[in-house]
Amino acid sequence: MYSTMVQTGDAKWLYFGSHDGVVVTYPGFVWADPGAANKCDEDYDSRLRSWQMIAATGPKNLVLVLDISGSMTTLDRMGGMKRAAKKVIDSATHVDYIGIITFNDKASTYQDLTTLARASPQFRTRLKAFVDSLVPSGASNFIAGYEAAFSLVDSSRAKNYTTGCHTTYVIGD
């Protein structure tokens, strides 16, 4: 089919992305043009592109349950958790719903939201700034964190603020 489309001129623009991170476009594209300001270098990974995420995972609900207790000061655990949480937030696409629960002595949701929210680019930016602002304090009450996460998802389902697909809980400690 590909060669037929190319020969007849019906192929205007084609993309192929594999599960290995290989991306091919037609017509060809020079990825490493030395004069280009916004070039794709050796760090480019198509698996981190939104179109690849949507194709690989489909719509999803993401709940990040983040420990912000005083124990997170040990061995830069807080820094590692923040980096990981922001990577997960970056993996969300516009078809996903996302929420953040933080816990120490008690649990709370991002801006006291009672449902998950659509993972728009603007919302993801606000979530990453929120993650950067977290400061460790208090004791660890994991039960409160888990209960808040399940309550957030239950409330979201009751109000149809979900994808209707699977929910992934990401626990950061």
CSV table of C-alpha atoms in Angstrom, one decimal:
chain,number,residue,atom,x,y,z
A,1,MET,CA,0.0,0.0,0.0
A,2,TYR,CA,2.8,2.4,0.9
A,3,SER,CA,4.6,2.0,-2.4
A,4,THR,CA,1.3,2.4,-4.3
A,5,MET,CA,0.5,5.6,-2.5
A,6,VAL,CA,3.9,7.0,-3.2
A,7,GLN,CA,3.9,6.0,-6.8
A,8,THR,CA,0.4,7.5,-7.5
A,9,GLY,CA,1.2,10.6,-5.5
A,10,ASP,CA,-1.6,10.0,-3.0
A,11,ALA,CA,0.9,10.0,0.0
A,12,LYS,CA,1.0,13.6,1.1
A,13,TRP,CA,2.6,13.1,4.5
A,14,LEU,CA,3.0,9.9,6.4
A,15,TYR,CA,4.3,9.2,10.0
A,16,PHE,CA,5.4,5.9,11.4
A,17,GLY,CA,6.5,5.4,15.0
A,18,SER,CA,7.6,2.1,16.5
A,19,HIS,CA,7.5,0.9,20.1
A,20,ASP,CA,11.3,1.1,20.0
A,21,GLY,CA,11.2,4.9,19.6
A,22,VAL,CA,12.0,4.9,15.9
A,23,VAL,CA,10.1,7.6,13.9
A,24,VAL,CA,10.0,7.7,10.1
A,25,THR,CA,8.3,10.5,8.0
A,26,TYR,CA,7.5,10.7,4.3
A,27,PRO,CA,8.6,12.9,2.6
A,28,GLY,CA,11.9,12.8,4.3
A,29,PHE,CA,13.0,15.3,6.9
A,30,VAL,CA,16.5,16.4,7.8
A,31,TRP,CA,16.6,15.9,11.6
A,32,ALA,CA,20.0,17.3,12.3
A,33,ASP,CA,20.3,20.4,10.1
A,34,PRO,CA,23.3,22.2,11.7
A,35,GLY,CA,21.7,25.6,11.0
A,36,ALA,CA,18.3,24.8,12.5
A,37,ALA,CA,17.5,26.5,15.8
A,38,ASN,CA,14.9,23.9,16.8
A,39,LYS,CA,16.5,20.6,15.6
A,40,CYS,CA,16.1,17.1,16.8
A,41,ASP,CA,19.4,16.0,18.3
A,42,GLU,CA,20.6,12.7,19.8
A,43,ASP,CA,18.3,13.1,22.8
A,44,TYR,CA,15.1,13.1,20.7
A,45,ASP,CA,12.8,10.2,21.7
A,46,SER,CA,9.5,9.9,19.9
A,47,ARG,CA,8.2,7.7,22.7
A,48,LEU,CA,7.9,10.9,24.8
A,49,ARG,CA,5.8,12.7,22.1
A,50,SER,CA,2.1,13.2,22.8
A,51,TRP,CA,1.1,11.4,19.6
A,52,GLN,CA,3.1,8.3,20.7
A,53,MET,CA,1.7,8.5,24.3
A,54,ILE,CA,-1.9,8.6,23.0
A,55,ALA,CA,-1.3,5.7,20.7
A,56,ALA,CA,0.5,3.6,23.3
A,57,THR,CA,-1.7,4.1,26.3
A,58,GLY,CA,-5.0,5.6,25.1
A,59,PRO,CA,-6.9,7.9,27.5
A,60,LYS,CA,-6.2,7.4,31.2
A,61,ASN,CA,-6.9,8.8,34.6
A,62,LEU,CA,-3.7,9.6,36.6
A,63,VAL,CA,-3.6,10.1,40.3
A,64,LEU,CA,-0.3,11.1,41.8
A,65,VAL,CA,-0.1,10.4,45.6
A,66,LEU,CA,2.9,12.3,46.8
A,67,ASP,CA,4.5,12.0,50.3
A,68,ILE,CA,5.6,15.4,51.6
A,69,SER,CA,6.5,14.3,55.1
A,70,GLY,CA,9.7,15.2,56.8
A,71,SER,CA,11.3,11.9,55.9
A,72,MET,CA,11.5,13.1,52.3
A,73,THR,CA,14.4,15.3,53.3
A,74,THR,CA,16.7,12.3,53.6
A,75,LEU,CA,19.0,11.6,50.6
A,76,ASP,CA,17.2,14.1,48.3
A,77,ARG,CA,14.1,11.9,48.2
A,78,MET,CA,12.0,15.0,47.7
A,79,GLY,CA,14.1,16.1,44.7
A,80,GLY,CA,13.7,12.6,43.2
A,81,MET,CA,10.0,12.5,43.8
A,82,LYS,CA,9.6,15.9,42.2
A,83,ARG,CA,11.5,14.9,39.1
A,84,ALA,CA,9.5,11.7,38.7
A,85,ALA,CA,6.2,13.4,39.3
A,86,LYS,CA,6.9,16.0,36.7
A,87,LYS,CA,7.9,13.3,34.2
A,88,VAL,CA,4.5,11.6,34.8
A,89,ILE,CA,2.7,14.9,34.4
A,90,ASP,CA,4.6,15.5,31.1
A,91,SER,CA,3.5,12.0,29.9
A,92,ALA,CA,-0.2,13.1,30.2
A,93,THR,CA,-2.0,14.3,27.1
A,94,HIS,CA,-5.1,16.3,26.4
A,95,VAL,CA,-7.3,13.2,26.5
A,96,ASP,CA,-6.2,12.3,30.0
A,97,TYR,CA,-7.5,13.4,33.4
A,98,ILE,CA,-5.1,14.0,36.3
A,99,GLY,CA,-5.1,14.8,40.0
A,100,ILE,CA,-2.5,15.2,42.7
A,101,ILE,CA,-2.9,14.1,46.4
A,102,THR,CA,-0.2,15.3,48.8
A,103,PHE,CA,0.1,13.8,52.3
A,104,ASN,CA,2.0,14.1,55.5
A,105,ASP,CA,0.0,14.2,58.8
A,106,LYS,CA,-3.1,14.7,56.6
A,107,ALA,CA,-3.9,14.5,52.9
A,108,SER,CA,-5.1,17.2,50.5
A,109,THR,CA,-5.8,17.6,46.8
A,110,TYR,CA,-4.2,20.1,44.5
A,111,GLN,CA,-6.2,23.4,45.2
A,112,ASP,CA,-8.8,21.4,47.1
A,113,LEU,CA,-10.2,20.0,43.8
A,114,THR,CA,-12.9,17.3,44.4
A,115,THR,CA,-12.5,15.7,40.9
A,116,LEU,CA,-9.8,14.9,38.4
A,117,ALA,CA,-9.2,17.6,35.8
A,118,ARG,CA,-8.5,17.4,32.1
A,119,ALA,CA,-4.7,17.4,31.5
A,120,SER,CA,-4.6,20.4,29.2
A,121,PRO,CA,-1.1,21.9,28.6
A,122,GLN,CA,-1.9,24.9,30.8
A,123,PHE,CA,-3.1,22.7,33.7
A,124,ARG,CA,0.0,20.5,33.4
A,125,THR,CA,2.2,23.6,33.7
A,126,ARG,CA,0.3,24.6,36.9
A,127,LEU,CA,0.7,21.1,38.3
A,128,LYS,CA,4.4,21.1,37.7
A,129,ALA,CA,4.8,24.5,39.4
A,130,PHE,CA,2.8,23.1,42.3
A,131,VAL,CA,5.1,20.1,42.5
A,132,ASP,CA,8.1,22.3,42.5
A,133,SER,CA,6.7,24.3,45.4
A,134,LEU,CA,6.2,21.3,47.7
A,135,VAL,CA,8.1,21.5,51.0
A,136,PRO,CA,8.5,18.4,53.3
A,137,SER,CA,7.2,18.5,56.8
A,138,GLY,CA,5.3,16.4,59.3
A,139,ALA,CA,4.8,12.7,59.7
A,140,SER,CA,3.8,10.1,57.1
A,141,ASN,CA,0.1,9.1,57.0
A,142,PHE,CA,-0.1,6.8,54.0
A,143,ILE,CA,-3.7,5.7,54.8
A,144,ALA,CA,-4.9,9.3,54.6
A,145,GLY,CA,-3.2,9.6,51.2
A,146,TYR,CA,-4.7,6.5,49.8
A,147,GLU,CA,-8.1,7.3,51.1
A,148,ALA,CA,-8.0,10.8,49.5
A,149,ALA,CA,-6.9,9.3,46.2
A,150,PHE,CA,-9.7,6.7,46.1
A,151,SER,CA,-12.2,9.4,47.2
A,152,LEU,CA,-11.0,11.7,44.4
A,153,VAL,CA,-11.5,9.0,41.8
A,154,ASP,CA,-14.9,8.0,43.2
A,155,SER,CA,-16.1,11.6,43.1
A,156,SER,CA,-14.7,12.0,39.6
A,157,ARG,CA,-16.6,8.9,38.4
A,158,ALA,CA,-19.8,10.1,40.0
A,159,LYS,CA,-19.6,13.4,38.1
A,160,ASN,CA,-18.2,11.9,34.8
A,161,TYR,CA,-14.9,13.7,35.1
A,162,THR,CA,-12.9,10.7,33.9
A,163,THR,CA,-11.9,9.1,30.7
A,164,GLY,CA,-14.1,6.1,31.3
A,165,CYS,CA,-10.9,4.0,31.0
A,166,HIS,CA,-8.4,2.7,33.5
A,167,THR,CA,-7.0,4.6,36.4
A,168,THR,CA,-3.3,4.6,37.3
A,169,TYR,CA,-2.2,5.5,40.8
A,170,VAL,CA,1.4,6.8,41.1
A,171,ILE,CA,2.8,6.7,44.6
A,172,GLY,CA,5.7,8.9,45.4
A,173,ASP,CA,7.8,8.2,48.5
